[in-house]
């Protein structure tokens, strides 16, 4: 067994900034496979050319990146890969960091939500700017379901997709921002129901979804960022609108709702994209 041109696992670990234990784990994942393994002793040897990949893995791990994402980036960036695509590797890295920034922003908003809760049931809700507007009558495609908070994001994504498909084949298609009405509380114990509404322009021909007319009304609302939409911090915005309504002597009319006036998926963590609204008399 000729190991003259190879690096022992100890030397490779020191030069790559990875521990032998980590190297064995990455071997199991197929991420860093030794060039040679002694069948009798199980001792591992690596090629010097593998140091670049190993150091990339070490740096990505310092970002607390999951191994599955590291594997995808390494595969796209590997010089030995016949389909190497540095641009794809950078895109995967950017996607990871976008998710990290959203998680950090969501945690920050959760801290704000917890501070409000600890200050009292109402807390300091002055951070929310409450406004009032008139909403015209709208014809909407609708889908309604009893759903708990854990299932809510997936169902909303799928439901909006179905309604967008139905709207595309009807008249002029979507005619206003999608909104989601909470006819009952949604949390770990309660399941709504929840209704997704997608405004469409009146047109000819059948519609492959249920429709109804949303009556014209006034509503109090506050505008929040993508990070503030995360549960449970979104509840602070609902509380702020409710507190304003009570303080101003307004009479709630119907159920509260979330109005998504911007592309939620394309929005950054601090981008305004949603209104928390309460119809009032």
GROMACS .gro file of C-alpha atoms in nm:
model
  281
    1UNK     CA    1   0.000   0.000   0.000
    2UNK     CA    2   0.178   0.312  -0.126
    3UNK     CA    3   0.091   0.619   0.085
    4UNK     CA    4   0.392   0.831  -0.008
    5UNK     CA    5   0.181   1.088  -0.194
    6UNK     CA    6  -0.105   1.085   0.058
    7UNK     CA    7  -0.177   1.263   0.387
    8UNK     CA    8  -0.259   1.071   0.701
    9UNK     CA    9  -0.593   1.159   0.867
   10UNK     CA   10  -0.404   1.336   1.147
   11UNK     CA   11  -0.206   1.558   0.909
   12UNK     CA   12  -0.511   1.614   0.689
   13UNK     CA   13  -0.718   1.713   0.993
   14UNK     CA   14  -0.462   1.973   1.104
   15UNK     CA   15  -0.426   2.124   0.756
   16UNK     CA   16  -0.798   2.127   0.683
   17UNK     CA   17  -0.910   2.268   1.024
   18UNK     CA   18  -1.136   1.965   1.071
   19UNK     CA   19  -1.115   1.708   1.348
   20UNK     CA   20  -1.063   1.337   1.271
   21UNK     CA   21  -1.408   1.276   1.418
   22UNK     CA   22  -1.561   1.529   1.177
   23UNK     CA   23  -1.374   1.372   0.886
   24UNK     CA   24  -1.519   1.030   0.970
   25UNK     CA   25  -1.868   1.183   0.983
   26UNK     CA   26  -1.821   1.353   0.646
   27UNK     CA   27  -1.699   1.024   0.501
   28UNK     CA   28  -2.026   0.859   0.612
   29UNK     CA   29  -2.215   1.142   0.442
   30UNK     CA   30  -2.017   1.094   0.119
   31UNK     CA   31  -1.890   1.449   0.154
   32UNK     CA   32  -1.516   1.381   0.205
   33UNK     CA   33  -1.425   1.026   0.107
   34UNK     CA   34  -1.065   0.918   0.186
   35UNK     CA   35  -0.842   0.833  -0.106
   36UNK     CA   36  -0.733   0.517   0.072
   37UNK     CA   37  -0.849   0.314   0.372
   38UNK     CA   38  -0.628   0.044   0.522
   39UNK     CA   39  -0.844  -0.270   0.517
   40UNK     CA   40  -0.664  -0.415   0.820
   41UNK     CA   41  -0.646  -0.112   1.051
   42UNK     CA   42  -0.919   0.111   0.905
   43UNK     CA   43  -0.670   0.399   0.894
   44UNK     CA   44  -0.758   0.671   0.643
   45UNK     CA   45  -0.543   0.864   0.396
   46UNK     CA   46  -0.633   1.167   0.185
   47UNK     CA   47  -0.499   1.332  -0.129
   48UNK     CA   48  -0.347   1.682  -0.089
   49UNK     CA   49  -0.591   1.804  -0.356
   50UNK     CA   50  -0.880   1.730  -0.117
   51UNK     CA   51  -0.763   2.005   0.121
   52UNK     CA   52  -0.947   2.273  -0.078
   53UNK     CA   53  -1.278   2.089  -0.042
   54UNK     CA   54  -1.212   2.013   0.324
   55UNK     CA   55  -1.138   2.380   0.403
   56UNK     CA   56  -1.454   2.485   0.219
   57UNK     CA   57  -1.653   2.240   0.431
   58UNK     CA   58  -1.489   2.377   0.747
   59UNK     CA   59  -1.581   2.735   0.657
   60UNK     CA   60  -1.939   2.643   0.568
   61UNK     CA   61  -1.978   2.459   0.899
   62UNK     CA   62  -1.877   2.778   1.080
   63UNK     CA   63  -2.196   2.926   0.936
   64UNK     CA   64  -2.389   2.644   1.109
   65UNK     CA   65  -2.494   2.525   0.766
   66UNK     CA   66  -2.673   2.185   0.755
   67UNK     CA   67  -2.475   1.903   0.596
   68UNK     CA   68  -2.729   1.858   0.318
   69UNK     CA   69  -2.673   2.215   0.201
   70UNK     CA   70  -2.296   2.184   0.238
   71UNK     CA   71  -2.304   1.871   0.021
   72UNK     CA   72  -2.495   2.056  -0.252
   73UNK     CA   73  -2.255   2.351  -0.250
   74UNK     CA   74  -1.947   2.129  -0.250
   75UNK     CA   75  -2.087   1.927  -0.541
   76UNK     CA   76  -2.146   2.244  -0.742
   77UNK     CA   77  -1.805   2.394  -0.655
   78UNK     CA   78  -1.587   2.083  -0.674
   79UNK     CA   79  -1.308   2.116  -0.928
   80UNK     CA   80  -1.321   1.742  -0.987
   81UNK     CA   81  -1.687   1.749  -1.076
   82UNK     CA   82  -1.746   1.733  -1.455
   83UNK     CA   83  -2.057   1.947  -1.408
   84UNK     CA   84  -1.889   2.205  -1.181
   85UNK     CA   85  -2.096   2.525  -1.166
   86UNK     CA   86  -1.953   2.804  -0.947
   87UNK     CA   87  -2.254   3.026  -1.015
   88UNK     CA   88  -2.484   2.755  -0.883
   89UNK     CA   89  -2.266   2.717  -0.573
   90UNK     CA   90  -2.290   3.092  -0.507
   91UNK     CA   91  -2.666   3.085  -0.563
   92UNK     CA   92  -2.700   2.803  -0.307
   93UNK     CA   93  -2.486   2.999  -0.061
   94UNK     CA   94  -2.696   3.313  -0.116
   95UNK     CA   95  -3.017   3.115  -0.064
   96UNK     CA   96  -2.885   2.980   0.265
   97UNK     CA   97  -2.792   3.327   0.387
   98UNK     CA   98  -3.130   3.468   0.286
   99UNK     CA   99  -3.295   3.201   0.501
  100UNK     CA  100  -3.056   3.281   0.788
  101UNK     CA  101  -3.137   3.652   0.770
  102UNK     CA  102  -3.508   3.574   0.775
  103UNK     CA  103  -3.465   3.348   1.078
  104UNK     CA  104  -3.263   3.615   1.258
  105UNK     CA  105  -3.522   3.881   1.180
  106UNK     CA  106  -3.803   3.650   1.290
  107UNK     CA  107  -3.623   3.582   1.620
  108UNK     CA  108  -3.582   3.957   1.671
  109UNK     CA  109  -3.954   4.008   1.622
  110UNK     CA  110  -4.026   3.719   1.857
  111UNK     CA  111  -3.817   3.901   2.120
  112UNK     CA  112  -4.032   4.212   2.067
  113UNK     CA  113  -4.346   4.000   2.099
  114UNK     CA  114  -4.223   3.842   2.423
  115UNK     CA  115  -4.130   4.182   2.568
  116UNK     CA  116  -4.482   4.304   2.497
  117UNK     CA  117  -4.627   3.997   2.666
  118UNK     CA  118  -4.402   4.035   2.970
  119UNK     CA  119  -4.496   4.403   3.003
  120UNK     CA  120  -4.859   4.305   3.035
  121UNK     CA  121  -5.147   4.169   2.828
  122UNK     CA  122  -5.159   4.487   2.618
  123UNK     CA  123  -4.795   4.588   2.659
  124UNK     CA  124  -4.647   4.866   2.450
  125UNK     CA  125  -4.825   4.845   2.115
  126UNK     CA  126  -4.733   5.200   2.009
  127UNK     CA  127  -4.481   5.049   1.764
  128UNK     CA  128  -4.774   4.974   1.532
  129UNK     CA  129  -4.920   5.252   1.318
  130UNK     CA  130  -5.297   5.195   1.286
  131UNK     CA  131  -5.479   5.343   0.987
  132UNK     CA  132  -5.830   5.320   0.841
  133UNK     CA  133  -5.934   5.266   0.479
  134UNK     CA  134  -6.241   5.190   0.269
  135UNK     CA  135  -6.244   4.859   0.082
  136UNK     CA  136  -6.475   4.822  -0.219
  137UNK     CA  137  -6.696   4.521  -0.289
  138UNK     CA  138  -6.494   4.235  -0.438
  139UNK     CA  139  -6.568   3.911  -0.618
  140UNK     CA  140  -6.332   3.653  -0.469
  141UNK     CA  141  -6.227   3.297  -0.529
  142UNK     CA  142  -6.237   3.123  -0.194
  143UNK     CA  143  -6.112   2.813  -0.018
  144UNK     CA  144  -6.186   2.741   0.348
  145UNK     CA  145  -6.058   2.481   0.593
  146UNK     CA  146  -6.020   2.394   0.961
  147UNK     CA  147  -5.644   2.395   1.015
  148UNK     CA  148  -5.408   2.418   1.314
  149UNK     CA  149  -5.113   2.653   1.327
  150UNK     CA  150  -4.854   2.383   1.247
  151UNK     CA  151  -5.034   2.299   0.921
  152UNK     CA  152  -5.126   2.656   0.831
  153UNK     CA  153  -4.825   2.774   0.621
  154UNK     CA  154  -4.827   2.467   0.394
  155UNK     CA  155  -5.203   2.482   0.342
  156UNK     CA  156  -5.194   2.854   0.264
  157UNK     CA  157  -4.917   2.804   0.006
  158UNK     CA  158  -5.104   2.519  -0.160
  159UNK     CA  159  -5.442   2.694  -0.143
  160UNK     CA  160  -5.312   3.017  -0.294
  161UNK     CA  161  -5.152   2.813  -0.571
  162UNK     CA  162  -5.484   2.649  -0.652
  163UNK     CA  163  -5.671   2.980  -0.652
  164UNK     CA  164  -5.409   3.150  -0.870
  165UNK     CA  165  -5.443   2.867  -1.122
  166UNK     CA  166  -5.820   2.909  -1.122
  167UNK     CA  167  -5.790   3.288  -1.156
  168UNK     CA  168  -5.555   3.260  -1.453
  169UNK     CA  169  -5.828   3.094  -1.658
  170UNK     CA  170  -6.098   3.347  -1.574
  171UNK     CA  171  -6.145   3.692  -1.727
  172UNK     CA  172  -5.861   3.928  -1.641
  173UNK     CA  173  -5.735   3.702  -1.364
  174UNK     CA  174  -5.629   3.827  -1.021
  175UNK     CA  175  -5.775   4.171  -0.947
  176UNK     CA  176  -5.635   4.255  -0.603
  177UNK     CA  177  -5.418   4.136  -0.317
  178UNK     CA  178  -5.488   3.796  -0.168
  179UNK     CA  179  -5.626   3.805   0.186
  180UNK     CA  180  -5.674   3.539   0.451
  181UNK     CA  181  -5.968   3.559   0.694
  182UNK     CA  182  -5.951   3.396   1.036
  183UNK     CA  183  -6.308   3.305   1.128
  184UNK     CA  184  -6.179   3.150   1.452
  185UNK     CA  185  -5.858   3.135   1.652
  186UNK     CA  186  -5.573   2.932   1.503
  187UNK     CA  187  -5.310   2.796   1.743
  188UNK     CA  188  -5.196   2.466   1.890
  189UNK     CA  189  -5.549   2.391   2.021
  190UNK     CA  190  -5.787   2.578   1.784
  191UNK     CA  191  -5.831   2.529   1.411
  192UNK     CA  192  -6.019   2.831   1.279
  193UNK     CA  193  -6.168   2.788   1.026
  194UNK     CA  194  -5.948   2.988   0.789
  195UNK     CA  195  -6.053   3.124   0.450
  196UNK     CA  196  -5.823   3.219   0.162
  197UNK     CA  197  -5.971   3.485  -0.068
  198UNK     CA  198  -5.833   3.589  -0.407
  199UNK     CA  199  -6.008   3.885  -0.576
  200UNK     CA  200  -6.085   3.843  -0.945
  201UNK     CA  201  -6.243   4.065  -1.208
  202UNK     CA  202  -6.592   3.960  -1.319
  203UNK     CA  203  -6.569   3.766  -1.643
  204UNK     CA  204  -6.739   3.513  -1.863
  205UNK     CA  205  -6.712   3.139  -1.832
  206UNK     CA  206  -6.698   2.892  -1.544
  207UNK     CA  207  -6.452   2.921  -1.257
  208UNK     CA  208  -6.276   2.615  -1.118
  209UNK     CA  209  -6.311   2.731  -0.757
  210UNK     CA  210  -6.581   2.849  -0.519
  211UNK     CA  211  -6.666   3.218  -0.540
  212UNK     CA  212  -6.846   3.471  -0.326
  213UNK     CA  213  -6.885   3.847  -0.296
  214UNK     CA  214  -6.690   4.021  -0.019
  215UNK     CA  215  -6.901   4.321   0.084
  216UNK     CA  216  -6.763   4.675   0.082
  217UNK     CA  217  -6.646   4.785   0.425
  218UNK     CA  218  -6.416   5.007   0.629
  219UNK     CA  219  -6.124   4.846   0.808
  220UNK     CA  220  -5.857   4.938   1.059
  221UNK     CA  221  -5.516   4.798   0.970
  222UNK     CA  222  -5.147   4.803   1.044
  223UNK     CA  223  -4.865   4.718   0.805
  224UNK     CA  224  -4.600   4.462   0.906
  225UNK     CA  225  -4.280   4.313   0.768
  226UNK     CA  226  -4.218   3.959   0.650
  227UNK     CA  227  -4.033   3.880   0.974
  228UNK     CA  228  -4.330   4.002   1.180
  229UNK     CA  229  -4.563   3.762   0.996
  230UNK     CA  230  -4.408   3.462   1.176
  231UNK     CA  231  -4.615   3.300   1.453
  232UNK     CA  232  -4.652   3.390   1.737
  233UNK     CA  233  -4.513   3.743   1.692
  234UNK     CA  234  -4.783   3.822   1.437
  235UNK     CA  235  -5.027   3.811   1.728
  236UNK     CA  236  -4.883   4.140   1.857
  237UNK     CA  237  -5.004   4.315   1.541
  238UNK     CA  238  -5.351   4.163   1.583
  239UNK     CA  239  -5.351   4.281   1.945
  240UNK     CA  240  -5.251   4.631   1.838
  241UNK     CA  241  -5.538   4.658   1.590
  242UNK     CA  242  -5.784   4.522   1.846
  243UNK     CA  243  -5.656   4.761   2.116
  244UNK     CA  244  -5.690   5.058   1.878
  245UNK     CA  245  -6.042   4.953   1.782
  246UNK     CA  246  -6.149   4.935   2.147
  247UNK     CA  247  -5.977   5.261   2.238
  248UNK     CA  248  -6.141   5.450   1.949
  249UNK     CA  249  -6.483   5.305   2.023
  250UNK     CA  250  -6.506   5.135   1.684
  251UNK     CA  251  -6.733   4.832   1.644
  252UNK     CA  252  -6.569   4.526   1.483
  253UNK     CA  253  -6.758   4.392   1.184
  254UNK     CA  254  -6.667   4.040   1.078
  255UNK     CA  255  -6.341   3.852   1.123
  256UNK     CA  256  -5.982   3.983   1.119
  257UNK     CA  257  -5.765   3.912   0.819
  258UNK     CA  258  -5.416   3.926   0.670
  259UNK     CA  259  -5.385   4.111   0.340
  260UNK     CA  260  -5.074   4.020   0.138
  261UNK     CA  261  -5.018   4.320  -0.087
  262UNK     CA  262  -4.663   4.219  -0.192
  263UNK     CA  263  -4.490   3.902  -0.310
  264UNK     CA  264  -4.421   3.729   0.022
  265UNK     CA  265  -4.161   3.486  -0.116
  266UNK     CA  266  -3.962   3.760  -0.288
  267UNK     CA  267  -3.974   3.997   0.011
  268UNK     CA  268  -3.678   4.043   0.243
  269UNK     CA  269  -3.716   3.998   0.620
  270UNK     CA  270  -3.758   4.372   0.680
  271UNK     CA  271  -3.977   4.441   0.375
  272UNK     CA  272  -4.339   4.544   0.438
  273UNK     CA  273  -4.564   4.287   0.276
  274UNK     CA  274  -4.875   4.226   0.490
  275UNK     CA  275  -5.159   4.422   0.649
  276UNK     CA  276  -5.330   4.297   0.963
  277UNK     CA  277  -5.685   4.429   0.923
  278UNK     CA  278  -6.012   4.434   1.113
  279UNK     CA  279  -6.337   4.537   0.939
  280UNK     CA  280  -6.528   4.796   1.140
  281UNK     CA  281  -6.873   4.953   1.118
   0.00000   0.00000   0.00000
